[in-house]
PDB file of C-alpha atoms and ligand atoms in Angstrom:
ATOM      1  CA  UNK A 720     -79.718 -19.721 -39.881  1.00  0.00           C
ATOM      2  CA  UNK A 721     -76.759 -17.609 -39.299  1.00  0.00           C
ATOM      3  CA  UNK A 722     -74.200 -18.706 -41.516  1.00  0.00           C
ATOM      4  CA  UNK A 723     -71.331 -18.785 -38.703  1.00  0.00           C
ATOM      5  CA  UNK A 724     -70.830 -20.842 -35.488  1.00  0.00           C
ATOM      6  CA  UNK A 725     -73.059 -23.308 -34.010  1.00  0.00           C
ATOM      7  CA  UNK A 726     -73.180 -23.192 -30.609  1.00  0.00           C
ATOM      8  CA  UNK A 727     -76.245 -23.764 -28.969  1.00  0.00           C
ATOM      9  CA  UNK A 728     -79.915 -24.932 -29.761  1.00  0.00           C
ATOM     10  CA  UNK A 729     -80.909 -21.749 -28.045  1.00  0.00           C
ATOM     11  CA  UNK A 730     -79.602 -19.805 -30.941  1.00  0.00           C
ATOM     12  CA  UNK A 731     -81.626 -21.731 -33.601  1.00  0.00           C
ATOM     13  CA  UNK A 732     -85.142 -19.965 -34.762  1.00  0.00           C
ATOM     14  CA  UNK A 733     -87.731 -21.998 -36.117  1.00  0.00           C
ATOM     15  CA  UNK A 734     -87.088 -20.341 -39.663  1.00  0.00           C
ATOM     16  CA  UNK A 735     -83.387 -21.441 -39.278  1.00  0.00           C
ATOM     17  CA  UNK A 736     -84.392 -25.188 -38.202  1.00  0.00           C
ATOM     18  CA  UNK A 737     -86.728 -25.380 -41.072  1.00  0.00           C
ATOM     19  CA  UNK A 738     -84.226 -24.156 -43.603  1.00  0.00           C
ATOM     20  CA  UNK A 739     -81.755 -27.097 -42.478  1.00  0.00           C
ATOM     21  CA  UNK A 740     -84.763 -29.584 -42.309  1.00  0.00           C
ATOM     22  CA  UNK A 741     -85.876 -28.695 -45.805  1.00  0.00           C
ATOM     23  CA  UNK A 742     -82.573 -28.857 -47.065  1.00  0.00           C
ATOM     24  CA  UNK A 743     -81.674 -32.244 -45.433  1.00  0.00           C
ATOM     25  CA  UNK A 744     -85.099 -33.547 -47.197  1.00  0.00           C
ATOM     26  CA  UNK A 745     -83.819 -32.498 -50.366  1.00  0.00           C
ATOM     27  CA  UNK A 746     -80.525 -33.980 -50.163  1.00  0.00           C
ATOM     28  CA  UNK A 747     -82.165 -37.287 -48.733  1.00  0.00           C
ATOM     29  CA  UNK A 748     -84.302 -37.375 -51.821  1.00  0.00           C
ATOM     30  CA  UNK A 749     -81.620 -36.782 -54.049  1.00  0.00           C
ATOM     31  CA  UNK A 750     -77.983 -37.468 -52.696  1.00  0.00           C
ATOM     32  CA  UNK A 751     -76.434 -37.521 -55.940  1.00  0.00           C
ATOM     33  CA  UNK A 752     -77.327 -33.716 -56.620  1.00  0.00           C
ATOM     34  CA  UNK A 753     -75.214 -32.812 -53.476  1.00  0.00           C
ATOM     35  CA  UNK A 754     -72.062 -34.639 -55.023  1.00  0.00           C
ATOM     36  CA  UNK A 755     -69.320 -32.433 -55.716  1.00  0.00           C
ATOM     37  CA  UNK A 756     -71.064 -29.190 -54.119  1.00  0.00           C
ATOM     38  CA  UNK A 757     -68.114 -29.023 -51.465  1.00  0.00           C
ATOM     39  CA  UNK A 758     -65.104 -30.214 -53.829  1.00  0.00           C
ATOM     40  CA  UNK A 759     -62.022 -29.074 -52.342  1.00  0.00           C
ATOM     41  CA  UNK A 760     -63.363 -28.025 -48.995  1.00  0.00           C
ATOM     42  CA  UNK A 761     -61.960 -29.023 -45.954  1.00  0.00           C
ATOM     43  CA  UNK A 762     -63.636 -29.872 -42.203  1.00  0.00           C
ATOM     44  CA  UNK A 763     -61.252 -30.092 -39.131  1.00  0.00           C
ATOM     45  CA  UNK A 764     -62.312 -32.392 -36.580  1.00  0.00           C
ATOM     46  CA  UNK A 765     -61.372 -31.848 -32.909  1.00  0.00           C
ATOM     47  CA  UNK A 766     -62.755 -34.345 -30.663  1.00  0.00           C
ATOM     48  CA  UNK A 767     -61.838 -34.664 -27.055  1.00  0.00           C
ATOM     49  CA  UNK A 768     -64.212 -36.990 -26.240  1.00  0.00           C
ATOM     50  CA  UNK A 769     -65.355 -40.225 -27.709  1.00  0.00           C
ATOM     51  CA  UNK A 770     -67.563 -40.322 -30.636  1.00  0.00           C
ATOM     52  CA  UNK A 771     -68.862 -42.645 -33.081  1.00  0.00           C
ATOM     53  CA  UNK A 772     -71.777 -41.042 -34.715  1.00  0.00           C
ATOM     54  CA  UNK A 773     -71.082 -37.563 -34.731  1.00  0.00           C
ATOM     55  CA  UNK A 774     -67.724 -37.669 -36.039  1.00  0.00           C
ATOM     56  CA  UNK A 775     -68.402 -40.465 -38.613  1.00  0.00           C
ATOM     57  CA  UNK A 776     -71.537 -38.813 -39.891  1.00  0.00           C
ATOM     58  CA  UNK A 777     -69.805 -35.448 -40.016  1.00  0.00           C
ATOM     59  CA  UNK A 778     -67.178 -37.314 -42.116  1.00  0.00           C
ATOM     60  CA  UNK A 779     -69.549 -39.029 -44.330  1.00  0.00           C
ATOM     61  CA  UNK A 780     -71.388 -36.059 -44.903  1.00  0.00           C
ATOM     62  CA  UNK A 781     -68.261 -34.010 -45.995  1.00  0.00           C
ATOM     63  CA  UNK A 782     -67.193 -36.542 -48.015  1.00  0.00           C
ATOM     64  CA  UNK A 783     -70.512 -37.028 -49.787  1.00  0.00           C
ATOM     65  CA  UNK A 784     -70.472 -33.358 -50.498  1.00  0.00           C
ATOM     66  CA  UNK A 785     -66.987 -33.959 -52.274  1.00  0.00           C
ATOM     67  CA  UNK A 786     -64.940 -32.511 -49.632  1.00  0.00           C
ATOM     68  CA  UNK A 787     -62.809 -34.200 -47.013  1.00  0.00           C
ATOM     69  CA  UNK A 788     -61.954 -33.992 -43.241  1.00  0.00           C
ATOM     70  CA  UNK A 789     -58.417 -33.107 -41.392  1.00  0.00           C
ATOM     71  CA  UNK A 790     -58.865 -35.025 -37.930  1.00  0.00           C
ATOM     72  CA  UNK A 791     -56.914 -34.297 -34.866  1.00  0.00           C
ATOM     73  CA  UNK A 792     -57.293 -37.749 -33.726  1.00  0.00           C
ATOM     74  CA  UNK A 793     -57.662 -38.781 -30.364  1.00  0.00           C
ATOM     75  CA  UNK A 794     -56.521 -36.560 -27.266  1.00  0.00           C
ATOM     76  CA  UNK A 795     -53.689 -39.100 -26.452  1.00  0.00           C
ATOM     77  CA  UNK A 796     -51.819 -38.623 -29.880  1.00  0.00           C
ATOM     78  CA  UNK A 797     -52.240 -35.040 -30.193  1.00  0.00           C
ATOM     79  CA  UNK A 798     -50.209 -32.074 -28.472  1.00  0.00           C
ATOM     80  CA  UNK A 799     -53.033 -31.726 -25.952  1.00  0.00           C
ATOM     81  CA  UNK A 800     -50.799 -34.186 -24.189  1.00  0.00           C
ATOM     82  CA  UNK A 801     -48.110 -31.435 -24.267  1.00  0.00           C
ATOM     83  CA  UNK A 802     -50.192 -29.170 -22.468  1.00  0.00           C
ATOM     84  CA  UNK A 803     -51.577 -27.067 -25.411  1.00  0.00           C
ATOM     85  CA  UNK A 804     -54.746 -24.915 -24.556  1.00  0.00           C
ATOM     86  CA  UNK A 805     -57.984 -25.474 -26.341  1.00  0.00           C
ATOM     87  CA  UNK A 806     -57.755 -21.884 -27.735  1.00  0.00           C
ATOM     88  CA  UNK A 807     -54.158 -22.623 -29.422  1.00  0.00           C
ATOM     89  CA  UNK A 808     -55.533 -26.037 -30.726  1.00  0.00           C
ATOM     90  CA  UNK A 809     -58.406 -24.338 -32.857  1.00  0.00           C
ATOM     91  CA  UNK A 810     -56.460 -21.404 -33.686  1.00  0.00           C
ATOM     92  CA  UNK A 811     -54.042 -23.693 -35.264  1.00  0.00           C
ATOM     93  CA  UNK A 812     -56.593 -26.134 -37.104  1.00  0.00           C
ATOM     94  CA  UNK A 813     -58.518 -23.097 -38.354  1.00  0.00           C
ATOM     95  CA  UNK A 814     -55.480 -22.474 -40.652  1.00  0.00           C
ATOM     96  CA  UNK A 815     -55.844 -26.162 -41.878  1.00  0.00           C
ATOM     97  CA  UNK A 816     -59.683 -26.094 -42.920  1.00  0.00           C
ATOM     98  CA  UNK A 817     -62.672 -24.322 -43.690  1.00  0.00           C
ATOM     99  CA  UNK A 818     -64.815 -25.117 -40.571  1.00  0.00           C
ATOM    100  CA  UNK A 819     -64.278 -26.521 -37.532  1.00  0.00           C
ATOM    101  CA  UNK A 820     -66.321 -29.332 -35.450  1.00  0.00           C
ATOM    102  CA  UNK A 821     -65.154 -29.604 -31.623  1.00  0.00           C
ATOM    103  CA  UNK A 822     -66.365 -31.788 -29.215  1.00  0.00           C
ATOM    104  CA  UNK A 823     -65.187 -31.228 -25.454  1.00  0.00           C
ATOM    105  CA  UNK A 824     -65.670 -32.641 -22.098  1.00  0.00           C
ATOM    106  CA  UNK A 825     -66.138 -28.669 -20.526  1.00  0.00           C
ATOM    107  CA  UNK A 826     -69.557 -27.161 -20.787  1.00  0.00           C
ATOM    108  CA  UNK A 827     -69.065 -23.662 -22.536  1.00  0.00           C
ATOM    109  CA  UNK A 828     -65.886 -24.681 -24.250  1.00  0.00           C
ATOM    110  CA  UNK A 829     -67.355 -24.450 -27.771  1.00  0.00           C
ATOM    111  CA  UNK A 830     -68.565 -20.866 -27.198  1.00  0.00           C
ATOM    112  CA  UNK A 831     -64.998 -20.133 -25.885  1.00  0.00           C
ATOM    113  CA  UNK A 832     -63.219 -21.739 -28.615  1.00  0.00           C
ATOM    114  CA  UNK A 833     -65.586 -19.946 -31.255  1.00  0.00           C
ATOM    115  CA  UNK A 834     -64.276 -16.501 -30.158  1.00  0.00           C
ATOM    116  CA  UNK A 835     -60.828 -17.577 -31.407  1.00  0.00           C
ATOM    117  CA  UNK A 836     -61.572 -18.527 -34.746  1.00  0.00           C
ATOM    118  CA  UNK A 837     -63.045 -16.961 -37.945  1.00  0.00           C
ATOM    119  CA  UNK A 838     -64.201 -20.048 -39.857  1.00  0.00           C
ATOM    120  CA  UNK A 839     -67.664 -21.568 -38.880  1.00  0.00           C
ATOM    121  CA  UNK A 840     -67.248 -23.586 -35.397  1.00  0.00           C
ATOM    122  CA  UNK A 841     -69.831 -26.424 -34.807  1.00  0.00           C
ATOM    123  CA  UNK A 842     -70.392 -27.369 -31.240  1.00  0.00           C
ATOM    124  CA  UNK A 843     -70.406 -31.303 -31.514  1.00  0.00           C
ATOM    125  CA  UNK A 844     -70.899 -31.528 -27.637  1.00  0.00           C
ATOM    126  CA  UNK A 845     -69.560 -29.365 -24.912  1.00  0.00           C
ATOM    127  CA  UNK A 846     -69.697 -31.495 -21.585  1.00  0.00           C
ATOM    128  CA  UNK A 847     -73.097 -31.335 -20.315  1.00  0.00           C
ATOM    129  CA  UNK A 848     -74.218 -28.395 -21.984  1.00  0.00           C
ATOM    130  CA  UNK A 849     -75.437 -28.544 -25.878  1.00  0.00           C
ATOM    131  CA  UNK A 850     -75.272 -30.817 -28.795  1.00  0.00           C
ATOM    132  CA  UNK A 851     -77.102 -28.574 -31.445  1.00  0.00           C
ATOM    133  CA  UNK A 852     -76.302 -30.766 -34.319  1.00  0.00           C
ATOM    134  CA  UNK A 853     -77.757 -33.763 -32.560  1.00  0.00           C
ATOM    135  CA  UNK A 854     -80.941 -31.844 -32.191  1.00  0.00           C
ATOM    136  CA  UNK A 855     -81.311 -30.953 -35.895  1.00  0.00           C
ATOM    137  CA  UNK A 856     -81.126 -34.526 -36.938  1.00  0.00           C
ATOM    138  CA  UNK A 857     -83.530 -35.304 -33.785  1.00  0.00           C
ATOM    139  CA  UNK A 858     -85.956 -32.573 -35.183  1.00  0.00           C
ATOM    140  CA  UNK A 859     -85.564 -34.023 -38.635  1.00  0.00           C
ATOM    141  CA  UNK A 860     -86.647 -37.393 -37.517  1.00  0.00           C
ATOM    142  CA  UNK A 861     -89.596 -36.054 -35.560  1.00  0.00           C
ATOM    143  CA  UNK A 862     -90.671 -34.289 -38.290  1.00  0.00           C
ATOM    144  CA  UNK A 863     -90.864 -37.297 -40.598  1.00  0.00           C
ATOM    145  CA  UNK A 864     -92.076 -39.608 -38.216  1.00  0.00           C
ATOM    146  CA  UNK A 865     -94.806 -37.694 -35.952  1.00  0.00           C
ATOM    147  CA  UNK A 866     -94.592 -33.838 -37.133  1.00  0.00           C
ATOM    148  CA  UNK A 867     -93.352 -30.900 -35.375  1.00  0.00           C
ATOM    149  CA  UNK A 868     -96.634 -29.277 -34.352  1.00  0.00           C
ATOM    150  CA  UNK A 869     -99.159 -30.536 -31.732  1.00  0.00           C
ATOM    151  CA  UNK A 870     -96.448 -32.900 -30.426  1.00  0.00           C
ATOM    152  CA  UNK A 871     -96.442 -34.737 -27.260  1.00  0.00           C
ATOM    153  CA  UNK A 872     -93.044 -35.749 -26.315  1.00  0.00           C
ATOM    154  CA  UNK A 873     -91.610 -37.553 -23.344  1.00  0.00           C
ATOM    155  CA  UNK A 874     -88.054 -37.339 -22.880  1.00  0.00           C
ATOM    156  CA  UNK A 875     -86.671 -39.804 -20.022  1.00  0.00           C
ATOM    157  CA  UNK A 876     -83.205 -40.818 -18.701  1.00  0.00           C
ATOM    158  CA  UNK A 877     -80.395 -38.651 -17.564  1.00  0.00           C
ATOM    159  CA  UNK A 878     -82.056 -34.913 -18.128  1.00  0.00           C
ATOM    160  CA  UNK A 879     -79.277 -33.249 -15.895  1.00  0.00           C
ATOM    161  CA  UNK A 880     -76.298 -34.428 -17.556  1.00  0.00           C
ATOM    162  CA  UNK A 881     -77.622 -35.219 -21.284  1.00  0.00           C
ATOM    163  CA  UNK A 882     -76.614 -32.340 -23.444  1.00  0.00           C
ATOM    164  CA  UNK A 883     -78.848 -33.916 -26.292  1.00  0.00           C
ATOM    165  CA  UNK A 884     -81.950 -33.245 -23.843  1.00  0.00           C
ATOM    166  CA  UNK A 885     -80.935 -29.658 -23.011  1.00  0.00           C
ATOM    167  CA  UNK A 886     -80.526 -28.885 -26.798  1.00  0.00           C
ATOM    168  CA  UNK A 887     -83.542 -30.603 -27.894  1.00  0.00           C
ATOM    169  CA  UNK A 888     -85.855 -29.177 -25.311  1.00  0.00           C
ATOM    170  CA  UNK A 889     -84.705 -25.655 -26.291  1.00  0.00           C
ATOM    171  CA  UNK A 890     -85.305 -26.195 -30.005  1.00  0.00           C
ATOM    172  CA  UNK A 891     -88.748 -27.694 -29.357  1.00  0.00           C
ATOM    173  CA  UNK A 892     -89.761 -24.062 -27.823  1.00  0.00           C
ATOM    174  CA  UNK A 893     -90.202 -23.103 -31.187  1.00  0.00           C
ATOM    175  CA  UNK A 894     -92.809 -25.436 -31.890  1.00  0.00           C
ATOM    176  CA  UNK A 895     -96.290 -26.328 -30.587  1.00  0.00           C
ATOM    177  CA  UNK A 896     -94.936 -29.175 -28.579  1.00  0.00           C
ATOM    178  CA  UNK A 897     -95.713 -30.517 -24.749  1.00  0.00           C
ATOM    179  CA  UNK A 898     -92.844 -31.764 -23.103  1.00  0.00           C
ATOM    180  CA  UNK A 899     -92.832 -34.431 -20.475  1.00  0.00           C
ATOM    181  CA  UNK A 900     -89.762 -35.064 -18.814  1.00  0.00           C
ATOM    182  CA  UNK A 901     -89.217 -38.366 -17.085  1.00  0.00           C
ATOM    183  CA  UNK A 902     -86.279 -39.067 -14.581  1.00  0.00           C
ATOM    184  CA  UNK A 903     -85.362 -40.109 -11.173  1.00  0.00           C
ATOM    185  CA  UNK A 904     -85.247 -37.119  -8.798  1.00  0.00           C
ATOM    186  CA  UNK A 905     -81.490 -36.756  -8.834  1.00  0.00           C
ATOM    187  CA  UNK A 906     -81.113 -36.447 -12.581  1.00  0.00           C
ATOM    188  CA  UNK A 907     -83.843 -33.963 -13.381  1.00  0.00           C
ATOM    189  CA  UNK A 908     -83.377 -30.657 -15.566  1.00  0.00           C
ATOM    190  CA  UNK A 909     -80.588 -28.427 -14.481  1.00  0.00           C
ATOM    191  CA  UNK A 910     -82.299 -25.482 -13.205  1.00  0.00           C
ATOM    192  CA  UNK A 911     -80.694 -23.078 -15.815  1.00  0.00           C
ATOM    193  CA  UNK A 912     -82.217 -25.355 -18.425  1.00  0.00           C
ATOM    194  CA  UNK A 913     -85.932 -25.319 -16.709  1.00  0.00           C
ATOM    195  CA  UNK A 914     -85.584 -21.358 -16.040  1.00  0.00           C
ATOM    196  CA  UNK A 915     -84.914 -21.085 -19.829  1.00  0.00           C
ATOM    197  CA  UNK A 916     -87.740 -23.206 -20.953  1.00  0.00           C
ATOM    198  CA  UNK A 917     -90.327 -21.388 -19.022  1.00  0.00           C
ATOM    199  CA  UNK A 918     -88.745 -18.014 -20.288  1.00  0.00           C
ATOM    200  CA  UNK A 919     -89.430 -19.317 -23.732  1.00  0.00           C
ATOM    201  CA  UNK A 920     -93.044 -20.112 -22.765  1.00  0.00           C
ATOM    202  CA  UNK A 921     -92.388 -23.731 -23.214  1.00  0.00           C
ATOM    203  CA  UNK A 922     -95.237 -26.216 -21.891  1.00  0.00           C
ATOM    204  CA  UNK A 923     -93.486 -28.779 -19.625  1.00  0.00           C
ATOM    205  CA  UNK A 924     -94.278 -31.079 -17.043  1.00  0.00           C
ATOM    206  CA  UNK A 925     -91.647 -33.395 -14.715  1.00  0.00           C
ATOM    207  CA  UNK A 926     -92.436 -36.992 -13.829  1.00  0.00           C
ATOM    208  CA  UNK A 927     -90.824 -39.737 -11.944  1.00  0.00           C
ATOM    209  CA  UNK A 928     -92.913 -42.272 -13.501  1.00  0.00           C
ATOM    210  CA  UNK A 929     -93.285 -43.163 -17.255  1.00  0.00           C
ATOM    211  CA  UNK A 930     -96.609 -44.849 -16.907  1.00  0.00           C
ATOM    212  CA  UNK A 931     -97.974 -41.496 -16.010  1.00  0.00           C
ATOM    213  CA  UNK A 932     -97.609 -40.072 -19.396  1.00  0.00           C
ATOM    214  CA  UNK A 933     -96.804 -42.930 -21.920  1.00  0.00           C
ATOM    215  CA  UNK A 934    -100.346 -43.492 -23.253  1.00  0.00           C
ATOM    216  CA  UNK A 935    -100.528 -39.663 -24.497  1.00  0.00           C
ATOM    217  CA  UNK A 936     -96.849 -39.715 -26.248  1.00  0.00           C
ATOM    218  CA  UNK A 937     -96.406 -39.355 -29.764  1.00  0.00           C
ATOM    219  CA  UNK A 938     -92.618 -39.503 -29.352  1.00  0.00           C
ATOM    220  CA  UNK A 939     -90.654 -41.269 -26.438  1.00  0.00           C
ATOM    221  CA  UNK A 940     -86.970 -39.882 -26.520  1.00  0.00           C
ATOM    222  CA  UNK A 941     -84.690 -42.285 -24.288  1.00  0.00           C
ATOM    223  CA  UNK A 942     -81.456 -41.259 -23.072  1.00  0.00           C
ATOM    224  CA  UNK A 943     -78.330 -43.084 -21.443  1.00  0.00           C
ATOM    225  CA  UNK A 944     -77.179 -42.240 -17.850  1.00  0.00           C
ATOM    226  CA  UNK A 945     -73.966 -40.312 -18.495  1.00  0.00           C
ATOM    227  CA  UNK A 946     -71.791 -42.292 -16.479  1.00  0.00           C
ATOM    228  CA  UNK A 947     -68.712 -40.181 -17.194  1.00  0.00           C
ATOM    229  CA  UNK A 948     -70.169 -36.924 -15.860  1.00  0.00           C
ATOM    230  CA  UNK A 949     -70.728 -38.567 -12.118  1.00  0.00           C
ATOM    231  CA  UNK A 950     -68.302 -37.017  -9.780  1.00  0.00           C
ATOM    232  CA  UNK A 951     -68.711 -40.229  -7.691  1.00  0.00           C
ATOM    233  CA  UNK A 952     -69.438 -43.610  -9.234  1.00  0.00           C
ATOM    234  CA  UNK A 953     -71.581 -44.755  -6.123  1.00  0.00           C
ATOM    235  CA  UNK A 954     -74.008 -41.822  -7.274  1.00  0.00           C
ATOM    236  CA  UNK A 955     -73.949 -43.530 -10.654  1.00  0.00           C
ATOM    237  CA  UNK A 956     -74.683 -47.185  -9.376  1.00  0.00           C
ATOM    238  CA  UNK A 957     -77.651 -45.483  -7.319  1.00  0.00           C
ATOM    239  CA  UNK A 958     -79.639 -44.548 -10.675  1.00  0.00           C
ATOM    240  CA  UNK A 959     -78.076 -47.146 -13.046  1.00  0.00           C
ATOM    241  CA  UNK A 960     -80.359 -49.478 -14.367  1.00  0.00           C
ATOM    242  CA  UNK A 961     -83.705 -47.537 -13.675  1.00  0.00           C
ATOM    243  CA  UNK A 962     -85.719 -46.199 -16.365  1.00  0.00           C
ATOM    244  CA  UNK A 963     -85.602 -49.121 -18.703  1.00  0.00           C
ATOM    245  CA  UNK A 964     -88.228 -49.837 -21.550  1.00  0.00           C
ATOM    246  CA  UNK A 965     -89.004 -52.950 -23.268  1.00  0.00           C
ATOM    247  CA  UNK A 966     -91.383 -54.323 -25.487  1.00  0.00           C
ATOM    248  CA  UNK A 967     -93.973 -55.282 -22.623  1.00  0.00           C
ATOM    249  CA  UNK A 968     -93.690 -51.482 -21.554  1.00  0.00           C
ATOM    250  CA  UNK A 969     -94.556 -50.203 -24.893  1.00  0.00           C
ATOM    251  CA  UNK A 970     -97.813 -52.197 -24.836  1.00  0.00           C
ATOM    252  CA  UNK A 971     -99.221 -49.108 -22.729  1.00  0.00           C
ATOM    253  CA  UNK A 972     -98.209 -46.750 -25.749  1.00  0.00           C
ATOM    254  CA  UNK A 973    -100.120 -45.669 -28.851  1.00  0.00           C
ATOM    255  CA  UNK A 974     -99.455 -47.916 -31.966  1.00  0.00           C
ATOM    256  CA  UNK A 975     -97.837 -45.027 -33.561  1.00  0.00           C
ATOM    257  CA  UNK A 976     -95.561 -44.050 -30.796  1.00  0.00           C
ATOM    258  CA  UNK A 977     -91.906 -43.374 -32.131  1.00  0.00           C
ATOM    259  CA  UNK A 978     -89.251 -44.287 -29.921  1.00  0.00           C
ATOM    260  CA  UNK A 979     -85.769 -42.388 -30.422  1.00  0.00           C
ATOM    261  CA  UNK A 980     -82.632 -42.557 -28.739  1.00  0.00           C
ATOM    262  CA  UNK A 981     -79.572 -40.324 -29.725  1.00  0.00           C
ATOM    263  CA  UNK A 982     -77.264 -43.460 -29.182  1.00  0.00           C
ATOM    264  CA  UNK A 983     -75.202 -45.037 -27.605  1.00  0.00           C
ATOM    265  CA  UNK A 984     -77.695 -47.201 -25.620  1.00  0.00           C
ATOM    266  CA  UNK A 985     -76.564 -49.100 -22.672  1.00  0.00           C
ATOM    267  CA  UNK A 986     -79.576 -50.927 -21.186  1.00  0.00           C
ATOM    268  CA  UNK A 987     -82.122 -48.380 -21.091  1.00  0.00           C
ATOM    269  CA  UNK A 988     -83.937 -49.700 -24.188  1.00  0.00           C
ATOM    270  CA  UNK A 989     -84.227 -53.626 -24.498  1.00  0.00           C
ATOM    271  CA  UNK A 990     -83.217 -55.351 -27.633  1.00  0.00           C
ATOM    272  CA  UNK A 991     -86.860 -56.618 -28.167  1.00  0.00           C
ATOM    273  CA  UNK A 992     -87.979 -53.194 -28.672  1.00  0.00           C
ATOM    274  CA  UNK A 993     -85.575 -52.943 -32.015  1.00  0.00           C
ATOM    275  CA  UNK A 994     -88.004 -55.539 -33.494  1.00  0.00           C
ATOM    276  CA  UNK A 995     -91.171 -53.171 -32.949  1.00  0.00           C
ATOM    277  CA  UNK A 996     -92.492 -50.490 -35.069  1.00  0.00           C
ATOM    278  CA  UNK A 997     -91.774 -48.031 -32.654  1.00  0.00           C
ATOM    279  CA  UNK A 998     -87.939 -48.390 -33.006  1.00  0.00           C
ATOM    280  CA  UNK A 999     -86.801 -45.379 -34.842  1.00  0.00           C
ATOM    281  CA  UNK A1000     -83.151 -44.900 -33.163  1.00  0.00           C
ATOM    282  CA  UNK A1001     -81.131 -46.564 -35.937  1.00  0.00           C
ATOM    283  CA  UNK A1002     -82.809 -44.535 -38.576  1.00  0.00           C
ATOM    284  CA  UNK A1003     -82.585 -41.525 -36.371  1.00  0.00           C
ATOM    285  CA  UNK A1004     -78.704 -41.994 -36.457  1.00  0.00           C
ATOM    286  CA  UNK A1005     -78.777 -42.723 -40.221  1.00  0.00           C
ATOM    287  CA  UNK A1006     -80.623 -39.236 -40.687  1.00  0.00           C
ATOM    288  CA  UNK A1007     -77.336 -37.437 -39.318  1.00  0.00           C
ATOM    289  CA  UNK A1008     -75.885 -37.585 -42.774  1.00  0.00           C
ATOM    290  CA  UNK A1009     -78.369 -35.784 -44.886  1.00  0.00           C
ATOM    291  CA  UNK A1010     -78.681 -33.536 -42.079  1.00  0.00           C
ATOM    292  CA  UNK A1011     -75.207 -32.776 -41.580  1.00  0.00           C
ATOM    293  CA  UNK A1012     -74.794 -32.458 -45.318  1.00  0.00           C
ATOM    294  CA  UNK A1013     -77.557 -29.871 -45.645  1.00  0.00           C
ATOM    295  CA  UNK A1014     -76.027 -27.777 -42.426  1.00  0.00           C
ATOM    296  CA  UNK A1015     -72.420 -28.034 -43.925  1.00  0.00           C
ATOM    297  CA  UNK A1016     -73.581 -26.580 -47.216  1.00  0.00           C
ATOM    298  CA  UNK A1017     -75.423 -24.025 -45.763  1.00  0.00           C
ATOM    299  CA  UNK A1018     -72.409 -22.982 -43.393  1.00  0.00           C
ATOM    300  CA  UNK A1019     -69.930 -23.181 -46.363  1.00  0.00           C
ATOM    301  CA  UNK A1020     -72.126 -21.521 -49.069  1.00  0.00           C
ATOM    302  CA  UNK A1021     -72.701 -24.336 -51.520  1.00  0.00           C
ATOM    303  CA  UNK A1022     -73.609 -23.565 -55.081  1.00  0.00           C
ATOM    304  CA  UNK A1023     -77.014 -24.697 -56.080  1.00  0.00           C
TER     305      UNK A1023
HETATM  306  C1  NCD B 904     -74.639 -38.205 -27.245  1.00  0.00           C
HETATM  307  C2  NCD B 904     -73.827 -37.202 -27.101  1.00  0.00           C
HETATM  308  O1  NCD B 904     -72.450 -37.451 -27.190  1.00  0.00           O
HETATM  309  O2  NCD B 904     -73.802 -36.407 -26.117  1.00  0.00           O
HETATM  310  N1  NCD B 904     -74.175 -39.297 -28.439  1.00  0.00           N
HETATM  311  C3  NCD B 904     -74.153 -38.581 -29.879  1.00  0.00           C
HETATM  312  O3  NCD B 904     -73.600 -37.783 -30.312  1.00  0.00           O
HETATM  313  N2  NCD B 904     -75.174 -39.423 -30.492  1.00  0.00           N
HETATM  314  C4  NCD B 904     -75.483 -39.220 -26.524  1.00  0.00           C
HETATM  315  C5  NCD B 904     -74.740 -39.856 -25.417  1.00  0.00           C
HETATM  316  O4  NCD B 904     -73.681 -39.935 -25.319  1.00  0.00           O
HETATM  317  O5  NCD B 904     -75.603 -40.502 -24.492  1.00  0.00           O
END
């Protein structure tokens, strides 16, 4: 891992990923040992889009390391409403914090913003682009439940706008993973992502029907249709409600299938799945804290 900006999963190597995952496993096994390691460190939070898990787990991680956060708050209550540019906002906030976490609706915004600051900048989602820290916690979860090598994974839902999908797909090219993408035709992977996956030598297949691949899968990663990214509400309604699973759907799956979801879910996983041994999405969300503790500590150079 380069100890600087975290912008795209394309920049993550297998070695870098394993370093973070190993450190996260250590933190999870002995959280008390990490306490105080970042005493006095401040993390700046700039979220220009809604967030529950990402923002709260970064906050929990920083506080559990003994540091604290300074939060821009909602866009409505910030100077953004006065017309401040993103470049100016991050240049100001870097003076208040030792690292920045940025979520923004424009693809490419994190890369652009990182060029204006010297402290590490972490992309917590740039539009339909990338969400690399979600990927690290996804990989941590997959490694724990199914293993990262000789993995058969199905990724279902909004593959066009889903930034967690784009990041995960890139990161998995570092491992021996067969990736099956299941979506309506209108929400297939963007051409640029498909191109990069081919370039990286990834084994990928695309499907419109989950039943074609479900019995083979070790992991099924379900995503929400990204309603806020549709230019046209009627286009959203045409695909909303498709690609849902329930406990009956999973009767055709292997007993040890791991079902993941970055959350929030809308209706793509029925609540009866929660009671099955397949459901891993709440654990997945919880894994965000040790993983982000590990990542922050590596970026900020914690003493061990
Ligand atoms: C995701 C996101 O923001 O991209 N949420 C998250 O960080 N866990 C997924 C989503 O919003 O659907």
